[in-house]
mmCIF file of C-alpha atoms in Angstrom:
data_model
loop_
_atom_site.group_PDB
_atom_site.id
_atom_site.type_symbol
_atom_site.label_atom_id
_atom_site.label_comp_id
_atom_site.label_asym_id
_atom_site.label_seq_id
_atom_site.Cartn_x
_atom_site.Cartn_y
_atom_site.Cartn_z
ATOM 1 C CA MET K 1 -9.930 8.248 14.565
ATOM 2 C CA LYS K 2 -11.041 6.108 11.546
ATOM 3 C CA PHE K 3 -8.514 8.025 9.420
ATOM 4 C CA LEU K 4 -5.545 7.313 11.699
ATOM 5 C CA LYS K 5 -6.678 3.606 12.022
ATOM 6 C CA SER K 6 -6.409 3.370 8.284
ATOM 7 C CA PHE K 7 -3.313 5.433 7.947
ATOM 8 C CA VAL K 8 -1.623 3.044 10.447
ATOM 9 C CA SER K 9 -2.634 0.048 8.634
ATOM 10 C CA PHE K 10 -1.627 1.315 5.433
ATOM 11 C CA PHE K 11 1.408 2.454 6.952
ATOM 12 C CA SER K 12 2.721 -0.922 8.211
ATOM 13 C CA THR K 13 1.561 -2.896 4.894
ATOM 14 C CA ILE K 14 3.109 -0.360 2.718
ATOM 15 C CA THR K 15 6.382 0.015 4.739
ATOM 16 C CA THR K 16 6.830 -3.719 4.974
ATOM 17 C CA CYS K 17 6.380 -4.286 1.063
ATOM 18 C CA ILE K 18 8.890 -1.315 0.435
ATOM 19 C CA LEU K 19 11.167 -3.075 2.490
ATOM 20 C CA ILE K 20 10.637 -6.472 0.767
ATOM 21 C CA VAL K 21 11.010 -4.658 -2.724
ATOM 22 C CA CYS K 22 14.195 -2.928 -1.363
ATOM 23 C CA ALA K 23 15.773 -6.007 -0.268
ATOM 24 C CA VAL K 24 15.234 -7.933 -3.415
ATOM 25 C CA ASN K 25 16.414 -4.989 -5.592
ATOM 26 C CA PHE K 26 19.692 -4.938 -3.346
ATOM 27 C CA PHE K 27 19.995 -8.497 -3.649
ATOM 28 C CA LEU K 28 19.642 -8.587 -7.485
ATOM 29 C CA SER K 29 22.049 -5.497 -7.769
ATOM 30 C CA GLY K 30 24.716 -7.725 -5.726
ATOM 31 C CA GLY K 31 24.555 -5.925 -2.798
ATOM 32 C CA THR K 32 25.231 -7.649 0.649
ATOM 33 C CA GLU K 33 24.208 -5.329 3.081
ATOM 34 C CA ILE K 34 21.200 -2.597 3.119
ATOM 35 C CA PRO K 35 22.766 0.647 4.279
ATOM 36 C CA GLY K 36 21.394 1.892 7.905
ATOM 37 C CA ASP K 37 20.354 5.220 6.625
ATOM 38 C CA THR K 38 18.100 3.218 3.850
ATOM 39 C CA LEU K 39 15.945 1.775 6.826
ATOM 40 C CA PHE K 40 14.892 5.290 7.600
ATOM 41 C CA ARG K 41 14.448 6.442 4.052
ATOM 42 C CA ILE K 42 11.892 3.108 3.905
ATOM 43 C CA LEU K 43 10.114 4.676 6.664
ATOM 44 C CA LEU K 44 9.895 7.934 5.363
ATOM 45 C CA SER K 45 8.553 6.411 1.805
ATOM 46 C CA GLY K 46 6.175 4.438 3.603
ATOM 47 C CA PHE K 47 4.709 7.473 5.572
ATOM 48 C CA ALA K 48 4.579 9.526 2.441
ATOM 49 C CA THR K 49 2.783 6.916 0.399
ATOM 50 C CA ALA K 50 0.373 5.687 3.180
ATOM 51 C CA LEU K 51 -0.841 9.361 3.828
ATOM 52 C CA VAL K 52 -1.836 9.685 0.128
ATOM 53 C CA THR K 53 -3.431 6.103 0.338
ATOM 54 C CA ALA K 54 -5.237 6.826 3.319
ATOM 55 C CA VAL K 55 -6.585 10.082 1.736
ATOM 56 C CA PHE K 56 -7.460 8.125 -1.431
ATOM 57 C CA TYR K 57 -9.460 5.171 0.669
ATOM 58 C CA TYR K 58 -11.872 7.769 1.713
ATOM 59 C CA MET K 59 -12.881 9.046 -1.434
ATOM 60 C CA GLU K 60 -16.526 8.190 -2.442
ATOM 61 C CA ILE K 61 -16.562 6.152 -5.385
ATOM 62 C CA LYS K 62 -20.015 5.844 -7.207
ATOM 63 C CA THR K 63 -19.139 3.912 -10.593
ATOM 64 C CA HIS K 64 -16.759 1.643 -12.165
ATOM 65 C CA LYS K 65 -15.236 4.182 -14.201
ATOM 66 C CA GLN K 66 -14.696 6.262 -11.215
ATOM 67 C CA PHE K 67 -12.934 3.533 -9.583
ATOM 68 C CA LEU K 68 -10.655 2.889 -12.430
ATOM 69 C CA ILE K 69 -9.718 6.697 -12.621
ATOM 70 C CA ILE K 70 -8.963 7.067 -8.856
ATOM 71 C CA ILE K 71 -7.095 3.811 -8.965
ATOM 72 C CA ILE K 72 -4.714 5.119 -11.868
ATOM 73 C CA LEU K 73 -4.455 8.853 -10.254
ATOM 74 C CA HIS K 74 -3.528 7.054 -7.044
ATOM 75 C CA TYR K 75 -1.032 5.061 -8.966
ATOM 76 C CA VAL K 76 0.410 7.954 -10.683
ATOM 77 C CA LEU K 77 0.876 10.214 -7.476
ATOM 78 C CA LEU K 78 2.463 7.121 -5.815
ATOM 79 C CA CYS K 79 4.827 6.821 -8.513
ATOM 80 C CA GLY K 80 5.648 10.696 -8.648
ATOM 81 C CA ILE K 81 6.322 10.497 -4.871
ATOM 82 C CA MET K 82 8.675 7.547 -5.113
ATOM 83 C CA ILE K 83 10.552 8.946 -8.118
ATOM 84 C CA GLY K 84 10.915 12.047 -6.300
ATOM 85 C CA LEU K 85 11.999 10.374 -3.272
ATOM 86 C CA GLY K 86 14.298 7.731 -5.223
ATOM 87 C CA VAL K 87 15.995 10.390 -6.902
ATOM 88 C CA TRP K 88 16.633 12.256 -3.432
ATOM 89 C CA PHE K 89 17.662 9.188 -1.660
ATOM 90 C CA GLY K 90 20.076 8.138 -4.661
ATOM 91 C CA TRP K 91 18.050 5.038 -4.943
ATOM 92 C CA MET K 92 17.654 5.601 -8.697
ATOM 93 C CA ASP K 93 18.807 7.992 -11.635
ATOM 94 C CA PHE K 94 16.416 10.195 -13.218
ATOM 95 C CA ASP K 95 16.730 8.444 -16.628
ATOM 96 C CA LEU K 96 14.413 5.852 -18.560
ATOM 97 C CA GLY K 97 15.895 2.732 -16.873
ATOM 98 C CA GLY K 98 15.535 4.220 -13.416
ATOM 99 C CA ILE K 99 11.889 5.332 -13.983
ATOM 100 C CA ILE K 100 11.076 1.997 -15.400
ATOM 101 C CA MET K 101 12.580 0.383 -12.250
ATOM 102 C CA MET K 102 10.644 2.477 -9.879
ATOM 103 C CA LEU K 103 7.173 2.157 -11.831
ATOM 104 C CA VAL K 104 7.539 -1.612 -11.684
ATOM 105 C CA SER K 105 8.627 -1.358 -7.874
ATOM 106 C CA VAL K 106 5.699 0.815 -7.096
ATOM 107 C CA ALA K 107 3.339 -1.440 -8.950
ATOM 108 C CA VAL K 108 4.919 -4.557 -7.112
ATOM 109 C CA VAL K 109 4.382 -2.668 -3.519
ATOM 110 C CA TYR K 110 0.699 -1.605 -4.844
ATOM 111 C CA ALA K 111 -0.223 -5.248 -5.771
ATOM 112 C CA LEU K 112 1.239 -6.579 -2.413
ATOM 113 C CA THR K 113 -0.486 -3.956 -0.370
ATOM 114 C CA MET K 114 -3.794 -4.626 -2.003
ATOM 115 C CA LEU K 115 -3.654 -8.408 -1.866
ATOM 116 C CA MET K 116 -2.774 -8.216 2.000
ATOM 117 C CA ASN K 117 -5.741 -5.775 2.383
ATOM 118 C CA TYR K 118 -8.002 -8.178 0.528
ATOM 119 C CA ILE K 119 -6.767 -10.972 2.768
ATOM 120 C CA VAL K 120 -7.647 -8.955 5.920
ATOM 121 C CA ALA K 121 -10.885 -7.620 4.767
ATOM 122 C CA LYS K 122 -12.012 -11.240 3.524
ATOM 123 C CA LYS K 123 -11.000 -12.716 6.897
ATOM 124 C CA ASP K 124 -12.967 -9.983 8.696
ATOM 125 C CA ALA K 125 -15.969 -10.714 6.464
ATOM 126 C CA ASP K 126 -16.015 -14.206 6.761
ATOM 127 C CA ASP K 127 -15.727 -13.734 10.720
ATOM 128 C CA ILE K 128 -18.658 -11.359 10.690
ATOM 129 C CA ASN K 129 -20.830 -13.604 8.440
ATOM 130 C CA ARG K 130 -19.914 -16.562 10.903
ATOM 131 C CA MET K 131 -21.118 -14.455 13.747
ATOM 132 C CA LEU K 132 -24.299 -13.577 11.910
ATOM 133 C CA GLU K 133 -24.912 -17.066 11.250
ATOM 134 C CA GLN K 134 -24.351 -18.134 14.857
ATOM 135 C CA LEU K 135 -26.613 -15.265 15.834
ATOM 136 C CA ASN K 136 -29.471 -16.414 13.340
ATOM 137 C CA ARG K 137 -29.115 -20.223 14.728
ATOM 138 C CA ARG K 138 -29.839 -19.002 18.380
ATOM 139 C CA ARG K 139 -32.599 -17.136 17.147
ATOM 140 C CA LYS K 140 -34.455 -19.932 15.694
#
């Protein structure tokens, strides 16, 4: 159940970030409308990358070096998935420019997702700390 909850959370966050990046890319490329099939492709992209992210989320990390290796492997795997999907969906050409564009797009989605998760986790931690302080005051 914990995995499913994490997956749903990552899915909603990642899919929202992919939508934002797609909208910006369409705008910058001179597009006026996002084609309807793109919305389903964004959902599929969000599903695939959220599934991988949820699996990586449960890896046990003991050292800073392991953390860095996991982050790099996770990013590389996400880039591989998104380059494959990007070519399949016609979002990019499989050339240097297309690959660089997708690497940057994945990095932006990655950064936005981590920022959103940090904000939520910080709020949760602040709420827990506030409740603990209230509990400690009542005990005195």
